Amino acid sequence: MVESVLFVDDEQNILSAIVRAFADEDFRVLTAASAEDALRFIRDEEVAVLVADNLMPGTRGIDLLETVKRISPDTVKIMMSGYADLPTAIEAINIGEVFRFVVKPWHNDDLLKVVADALGRYRIVKSLRRGDEAVIHSIAQTIELKDPRTRGHCARVARYALLIAEELHLSEQAKREIRHGGWLHDCGKIGVPESVLNFAGQLNSREFATIREQPVWGAQGAREAQLSQGIINIILHHHERYDGQGYPDGLSGRDIPLEARIVAVADVFDTLTSDRPYQKAHDRRTAFAIIAELGGTQLDPELVTILHDILLGAMGAEN
Ligand SMILES: [Fe+2]
């Protein structure tokens, strides 16, 4: 099925330029001259991606996006804005209303890339919603392709997390959520608004906040896909710290859902025992020496001990 991308701008010459620029792409281009026109489209048919100018006579773009969020939650929203209006755009991103923003005047290549990313997110949420296990697994692999340095990371995190879950005798349901959550824990990477980072000169103070938004973005996608609460907890809370200094919510100790604490241990362990561009893999013993220091500050100390006993108890001879 060909997906529709709807562009909304009160300037006809901008809409004409967009129609010309994207005539050969594999999505259908729709245009609307006002927020009111755009809403008519969206009520009538499935719109995968909405690209809206903010400053228009009548309803502002940002208010249009807010309405669309309610009436067509799957539609991925992109905002266009002039430099003068950047604060509004940034605000919109930070409150999770929009996927990306594009600064006017735009380069066609940049806009096309942003639209392609938005279509990617739309398809992922759609297929997650249909999702059986095979679908979720293949989506996890798609996520990893975004960052080839982490190949195999999500599968290994799921495996380590499951070892801990088995030792804790968690229910089958909880174990399934941990496996799927382990595969998907980094899915927020898909929603990272790179365009914000590209404006580092101006937005420096926001960069860190943006990175901290990753789990929120990921969890939002998982919620839209109606995945179970355990999976959402893993995606949202695997960067919380046991001492409360993590993100996004600064939860501490046992307030952090157990499944997220488990995946956090697995995540750190795999990071330490895998080759990275800036660091060679540690062997398991060294990794646990490092992780032991993190028990009680970053990680749940009991879970660290459990993973240590499972891996070094069973495979101590290998290291
Ligand atoms: Fe990770």
CSV table of C-alpha atoms and ligand atoms in Angstrom, one decimal:
chain,number,residue,atom,x,y,z
A,1,MET,CA,0.0,0.0,0.0
A,2,VAL,CA,1.3,3.5,-0.9
A,3,GLU,CA,1.3,5.7,2.2
A,4,SER,CA,0.2,9.3,2.2
A,5,VAL,CA,2.2,12.3,3.3
A,6,LEU,CA,0.3,15.4,3.8
A,7,PHE,CA,2.0,18.9,3.6
A,8,VAL,CA,0.2,21.9,5.1
A,9,ASP,CA,1.3,25.4,4.3
A,10,ASP,CA,-0.6,28.6,3.6
A,11,GLU,CA,1.9,29.6,0.8
A,12,GLN,CA,0.9,28.0,-2.5
A,13,ASN,CA,4.4,28.3,-4.0
A,14,ILE,CA,5.8,26.2,-1.1
A,15,LEU,CA,3.2,23.5,-1.7
A,16,SER,CA,3.9,23.6,-5.5
A,17,ALA,CA,7.7,23.2,-4.8
A,18,ILE,CA,7.1,20.2,-2.6
A,19,VAL,CA,4.8,18.5,-5.1
A,20,ARG,CA,7.5,19.0,-7.8
A,21,ALA,CA,10.3,17.9,-5.5
A,22,PHE,CA,8.6,14.7,-4.4
A,23,ALA,CA,6.8,13.6,-7.5
A,24,ASP,CA,8.9,10.5,-8.0
A,25,GLU,CA,9.0,9.2,-4.5
A,26,ASP,CA,7.2,6.1,-3.4
A,27,PHE,CA,4.7,7.9,-1.2
A,28,ARG,CA,1.6,9.9,-2.2
A,29,VAL,CA,1.9,13.6,-1.7
A,30,LEU,CA,-1.2,15.4,-0.4
A,31,THR,CA,-1.3,19.2,0.1
A,32,ALA,CA,-3.6,21.4,2.2
A,33,ALA,CA,-3.5,25.2,2.4
A,34,SER,CA,-4.8,25.4,5.9
A,35,ALA,CA,-5.2,23.5,9.1
A,36,GLU,CA,-8.9,23.2,8.5
A,37,ASP,CA,-8.3,21.6,5.0
A,38,ALA,CA,-5.7,19.3,6.6
A,39,LEU,CA,-8.2,18.0,9.2
A,40,ARG,CA,-10.7,17.2,6.4
A,41,PHE,CA,-8.1,15.0,4.8
A,42,ILE,CA,-7.1,13.3,8.0
A,43,ARG,CA,-10.7,12.5,8.9
A,44,ASP,CA,-11.3,11.0,5.5
A,45,GLU,CA,-8.2,8.9,5.0
A,46,GLU,CA,-5.2,7.4,6.7
A,47,VAL,CA,-2.3,9.9,6.6
A,48,ALA,CA,1.0,8.3,7.5
A,49,VAL,CA,3.0,11.5,7.9
A,50,LEU,CA,1.9,15.1,8.4
A,51,VAL,CA,4.3,18.0,7.7
A,52,ALA,CA,2.9,21.3,8.9
A,53,ASP,CA,4.0,24.8,8.8
A,54,ASN,CA,3.5,26.5,12.2
A,55,LEU,CA,2.7,30.1,11.3
A,56,MET,CA,-0.4,30.1,9.2
A,57,PRO,CA,-3.5,32.3,9.3
A,58,GLY,CA,-6.2,30.6,11.3
A,59,THR,CA,-5.2,27.6,13.3
A,60,ARG,CA,-1.4,27.4,14.0
A,61,GLY,CA,0.5,24.3,13.0
A,62,ILE,CA,1.3,23.3,16.6
A,63,ASP,CA,-2.4,23.4,17.4
A,64,LEU,CA,-3.2,21.3,14.3
A,65,LEU,CA,-0.6,18.7,15.5
A,66,GLU,CA,-2.2,18.6,18.9
A,67,THR,CA,-5.6,17.8,17.3
A,68,VAL,CA,-4.1,15.2,15.0
A,69,LYS,CA,-2.6,13.5,18.0
A,70,ARG,CA,-6.1,12.9,19.3
A,71,ILE,CA,-8.0,12.0,16.1
A,72,SER,CA,-5.2,10.1,14.3
A,73,PRO,CA,-2.6,8.9,16.8
A,74,ASP,CA,-0.6,6.9,14.3
A,75,THR,CA,0.1,9.8,12.1
A,76,VAL,CA,3.8,10.9,12.5
A,77,LYS,CA,4.1,14.6,12.8
A,78,ILE,CA,6.8,16.9,11.5
A,79,MET,CA,6.8,20.6,11.9
A,80,MET,CA,8.3,23.2,9.6
A,81,SER,CA,9.3,26.5,10.9
A,82,GLY,CA,11.4,29.6,10.3
A,83,TYR,CA,14.3,30.4,12.5
A,84,ALA,CA,12.3,33.1,14.3
A,85,ASP,CA,9.9,30.4,15.4
A,86,LEU,CA,12.5,27.8,16.6
A,87,PRO,CA,11.5,28.0,20.3
A,88,THR,CA,8.0,26.8,19.5
A,89,ALA,CA,9.4,24.0,17.4
A,90,ILE,CA,11.8,22.9,20.2
A,91,GLU,CA,9.0,23.1,22.7
A,92,ALA,CA,6.9,20.9,20.5
A,93,ILE,CA,9.6,18.3,20.3
A,94,ASN,CA,10.3,18.3,24.0
A,95,ILE,CA,6.7,17.7,24.9
A,96,GLY,CA,6.6,14.9,22.4
A,97,GLU,CA,4.2,16.4,20.0
A,98,VAL,CA,6.4,16.2,16.9
A,99,PHE,CA,8.8,13.7,15.6
A,100,ARG,CA,11.2,16.2,13.9
A,101,PHE,CA,11.2,19.7,12.8
A,102,VAL,CA,12.6,21.1,9.6
A,103,VAL,CA,13.9,24.7,9.4
A,104,LYS,CA,12.8,26.8,6.5
A,105,PRO,CA,14.1,27.2,3.9
A,106,TRP,CA,14.8,23.5,3.6
A,107,HIS,CA,17.0,21.4,1.3
A,108,ASN,CA,14.9,18.8,-0.5
A,109,ASP,CA,17.3,16.1,0.4
A,110,ASP,CA,17.1,16.9,4.1
A,111,LEU,CA,13.3,17.1,4.0
A,112,LEU,CA,13.1,13.8,2.1
A,113,LYS,CA,15.3,12.1,4.7
A,114,VAL,CA,13.1,13.4,7.5
A,115,VAL,CA,10.0,12.2,5.7
A,116,ALA,CA,11.6,8.8,5.1
A,117,ASP,CA,12.5,8.4,8.8
A,118,ALA,CA,8.9,9.4,9.7
A,119,LEU,CA,7.5,6.8,7.3
A,120,GLY,CA,9.9,4.2,8.9
A,121,ARG,CA,8.5,5.0,12.3
A,122,TYR,CA,4.9,4.9,11.1
A,123,ARG,CA,5.5,1.4,9.6
A,124,ILE,CA,7.3,0.1,12.7
A,125,VAL,CA,4.4,1.2,15.0
A,126,LYS,CA,1.9,-0.3,12.6
A,127,SER,CA,3.7,-3.7,12.5
A,128,LEU,CA,4.4,-3.8,16.2
A,129,ARG,CA,0.7,-3.4,16.8
A,130,ARG,CA,0.0,-6.4,14.6
A,131,GLY,CA,3.0,-8.0,16.2
A,132,ASP,CA,3.7,-11.6,16.9
A,133,GLU,CA,7.1,-12.6,18.2
A,134,ALA,CA,8.7,-13.0,14.8
A,135,VAL,CA,7.6,-9.4,13.9
A,136,ILE,CA,9.0,-8.0,17.1
A,137,HIS,CA,12.3,-9.8,16.6
A,138,SER,CA,12.7,-8.5,13.0
A,139,ILE,CA,11.9,-5.0,14.2
A,140,ALA,CA,14.5,-5.3,16.8
A,141,GLN,CA,17.0,-6.2,14.1
A,142,THR,CA,15.9,-3.2,12.1
A,143,ILE,CA,16.6,-1.0,15.1
A,144,GLU,CA,20.1,-2.5,15.3
A,145,LEU,CA,20.8,-1.7,11.7
A,146,LYS,CA,20.6,2.0,12.7
A,147,ASP,CA,23.8,1.5,14.6
A,148,PRO,CA,25.9,-1.3,13.2
A,149,ARG,CA,28.4,-1.0,16.1
A,150,THR,CA,25.9,-2.6,18.3
A,151,ARG,CA,25.1,-5.6,16.2
A,152,GLY,CA,23.7,-8.4,18.3
A,153,HIS,CA,23.5,-6.2,21.4
A,154,CYS,CA,19.7,-6.4,21.8
A,155,ALA,CA,19.6,-10.2,21.4
A,156,ARG,CA,22.4,-10.6,24.0
A,157,VAL,CA,20.7,-8.2,26.4
A,158,ALA,CA,17.5,-10.2,26.1
A,159,ARG,CA,19.5,-13.4,26.7
A,160,TYR,CA,21.3,-12.1,29.9
A,161,ALA,CA,18.1,-10.6,31.2
A,162,LEU,CA,16.2,-13.8,30.7
A,163,LEU,CA,18.9,-15.7,32.7
A,164,ILE,CA,18.3,-13.4,35.6
A,165,ALA,CA,14.5,-13.7,35.2
A,166,GLU,CA,14.7,-17.5,35.3
A,167,GLU,CA,16.8,-17.4,38.4
A,168,LEU,CA,14.1,-15.3,40.0
A,169,HIS,CA,11.4,-17.8,38.9
A,170,LEU,CA,9.4,-15.1,37.3
A,171,SER,CA,6.1,-16.0,35.5
A,172,GLU,CA,6.1,-17.1,31.9
A,173,GLN,CA,4.3,-13.8,31.0
A,174,ALA,CA,7.0,-11.8,32.8
A,175,LYS,CA,9.8,-13.7,31.0
A,176,ARG,CA,8.2,-13.1,27.6
A,177,GLU,CA,8.0,-9.4,28.4
A,178,ILE,CA,11.6,-9.4,29.4
A,179,ARG,CA,12.7,-11.1,26.2
A,180,HIS,CA,10.7,-8.8,24.0
A,181,GLY,CA,11.7,-5.7,26.1
A,182,GLY,CA,15.3,-6.8,25.9
A,183,TRP,CA,15.0,-6.9,22.1
A,184,LEU,CA,13.3,-3.5,22.0
A,185,HIS,CA,14.9,-1.6,24.8
A,186,ASP,CA,16.8,0.7,22.5
A,187,CYS,CA,13.9,1.4,20.2
A,188,GLY,CA,13.9,5.0,21.2
A,189,LYS,CA,16.9,5.4,18.9
A,190,ILE,CA,14.4,5.5,16.1
A,191,GLY,CA,12.7,8.6,17.5
A,192,VAL,CA,15.8,10.7,18.3
A,193,PRO,CA,15.3,14.0,16.6
A,194,GLU,CA,18.7,14.2,15.0
A,195,SER,CA,17.8,17.6,13.6
A,196,VAL,CA,17.9,19.0,17.1
A,197,LEU,CA,21.5,17.7,17.5
A,198,ASN,CA,22.4,19.1,14.2
A,199,PHE,CA,21.7,22.6,15.6
A,200,ALA,CA,24.2,22.0,18.4
A,201,GLY,CA,25.5,25.6,18.1
A,202,GLN,CA,22.2,27.0,19.2
A,203,LEU,CA,20.7,24.2,21.2
A,204,ASN,CA,23.7,23.0,23.2
A,205,SER,CA,21.9,23.2,26.4
A,206,ARG,CA,19.2,21.0,25.0
A,207,GLU,CA,21.4,18.3,23.7
A,208,PHE,CA,21.5,16.3,26.9
A,209,ALA,CA,17.8,16.7,27.4
A,210,THR,CA,17.3,15.3,23.9
A,211,ILE,CA,19.3,12.2,24.6
A,212,ARG,CA,17.4,11.7,27.7
A,213,GLU,CA,14.2,11.8,25.6
A,214,GLN,CA,15.2,8.5,23.9
A,215,PRO,CA,13.4,6.2,26.3
A,216,VAL,CA,10.4,8.4,26.3
A,217,TRP,CA,10.2,8.3,22.6
A,218,GLY,CA,10.6,4.6,22.5
A,219,ALA,CA,8.0,4.0,25.2
A,220,GLN,CA,5.6,6.3,23.3
A,221,GLY,CA,6.0,4.1,20.2
A,222,ALA,CA,5.5,1.0,22.2
A,223,ARG,CA,2.4,2.4,23.8
A,224,GLU,CA,1.0,3.4,20.4
A,225,ALA,CA,1.6,-0.1,19.3
A,226,GLN,CA,-0.3,-1.3,22.4
A,227,LEU,CA,2.6,-3.5,23.7
A,228,SER,CA,2.3,-4.7,27.2
A,229,GLN,CA,3.1,-2.6,30.3
A,230,GLY,CA,6.2,-4.7,31.1
A,231,ILE,CA,7.8,-4.1,27.7
A,232,ILE,CA,6.9,-0.4,28.0
A,233,ASN,CA,8.5,-0.3,31.5
A,234,ILE,CA,11.7,-1.8,30.1
A,235,ILE,CA,12.0,0.7,27.2
A,236,LEU,CA,11.1,3.7,29.5
A,237,HIS,CA,13.1,2.9,32.6
A,238,HIS,CA,16.2,1.0,31.6
A,239,HIS,CA,18.3,4.1,32.1
A,240,GLU,CA,17.0,4.8,35.6
A,241,ARG,CA,19.7,4.4,38.3
A,242,TYR,CA,19.3,2.5,41.5
A,243,ASP,CA,20.4,5.7,43.4
A,244,GLY,CA,17.8,7.8,41.6
A,245,GLN,CA,20.2,9.7,39.5
A,246,GLY,CA,19.1,8.2,36.2
A,247,TYR,CA,16.5,9.2,33.6
A,248,PRO,CA,13.8,9.9,32.5
A,249,ASP,CA,12.0,9.9,35.8
A,250,GLY,CA,14.7,9.7,38.4
A,251,LEU,CA,13.1,6.6,40.0
A,252,SER,CA,15.3,4.9,42.6
A,253,GLY,CA,15.6,1.4,44.2
A,254,ARG,CA,12.6,-0.8,44.0
A,255,ASP,CA,10.5,2.0,42.6
A,256,ILE,CA,12.2,1.1,39.3
A,257,PRO,CA,10.1,-1.7,37.8
A,258,LEU,CA,11.9,-5.0,38.3
A,259,GLU,CA,12.0,-5.8,34.6
A,260,ALA,CA,13.7,-2.5,33.8
A,261,ARG,CA,16.3,-3.1,36.6
A,262,ILE,CA,17.0,-6.6,35.1
A,263,VAL,CA,17.5,-5.2,31.6
A,264,ALA,CA,19.7,-2.4,32.9
A,265,VAL,CA,22.1,-5.0,34.4
A,266,ALA,CA,22.1,-7.0,31.2
A,267,ASP,CA,22.6,-3.8,29.1
A,268,VAL,CA,25.6,-2.7,31.1
A,269,PHE,CA,27.1,-6.2,31.1
A,270,ASP,CA,26.8,-6.6,27.4
A,271,THR,CA,28.2,-3.1,26.7
A,272,LEU,CA,31.3,-4.0,28.8
A,273,THR,CA,31.9,-7.4,27.2
A,274,SER,CA,31.4,-6.2,23.6
A,275,ASP,CA,33.9,-4.5,21.3
A,276,ARG,CA,33.2,-0.8,20.9
A,277,PRO,CA,34.9,1.7,18.7
A,278,TYR,CA,36.4,3.4,21.7
A,279,GLN,CA,37.1,0.4,23.9
A,280,LYS,CA,37.9,-3.3,23.4
A,281,ALA,CA,35.7,-5.9,25.1
A,282,HIS,CA,36.5,-6.8,28.7
A,283,ASP,CA,36.5,-10.4,29.7
A,284,ARG,CA,33.7,-11.5,31.9
A,285,ARG,CA,35.7,-11.4,35.1
A,286,THR,CA,36.9,-7.9,34.5
A,287,ALA,CA,33.4,-6.8,33.5
A,288,PHE,CA,32.0,-8.1,36.8
A,289,ALA,CA,34.7,-6.3,38.7
A,290,ILE,CA,33.6,-3.1,37.1
A,291,ILE,CA,29.9,-3.9,37.5
A,292,ALA,CA,30.3,-4.8,41.2
A,293,GLU,CA,31.3,-1.1,41.7
A,294,LEU,CA,28.0,-0.1,40.1
A,295,GLY,CA,25.8,-2.2,42.3
A,296,GLY,CA,23.9,0.1,44.7
A,297,THR,CA,24.7,3.2,42.7
A,298,GLN,CA,23.7,2.6,39.1
A,299,LEU,CA,22.5,-1.0,39.3
A,300,ASP,CA,20.4,-3.2,41.6
A,301,PRO,CA,23.2,-5.0,43.6
A,302,GLU,CA,21.1,-8.2,44.1
A,303,LEU,CA,20.6,-8.5,40.4
A,304,VAL,CA,24.3,-7.9,39.7
A,305,THR,CA,25.1,-10.8,42.1
A,306,ILE,CA,22.6,-13.1,40.4
A,307,LEU,CA,24.1,-12.5,36.9
A,308,HIS,CA,27.6,-12.9,38.3
A,309,ASP,CA,26.7,-16.2,39.9
A,310,ILE,CA,25.0,-17.5,36.8
A,311,LEU,CA,27.7,-16.6,34.3
A,312,LEU,CA,30.8,-17.1,36.4
A,313,GLY,CA,29.4,-20.0,38.3
A,314,ALA,CA,28.5,-21.9,35.1
A,315,MET,CA,31.2,-20.6,32.8
A,316,GLY,CA,34.0,-19.6,35.1
A,317,ALA,CA,36.4,-21.9,33.4
A,318,GLU,CA,36.0,-20.1,30.1
A,319,ASN,CA,37.5,-16.8,31.4
B,1,FE,FE,21.2,-1.0,25.1
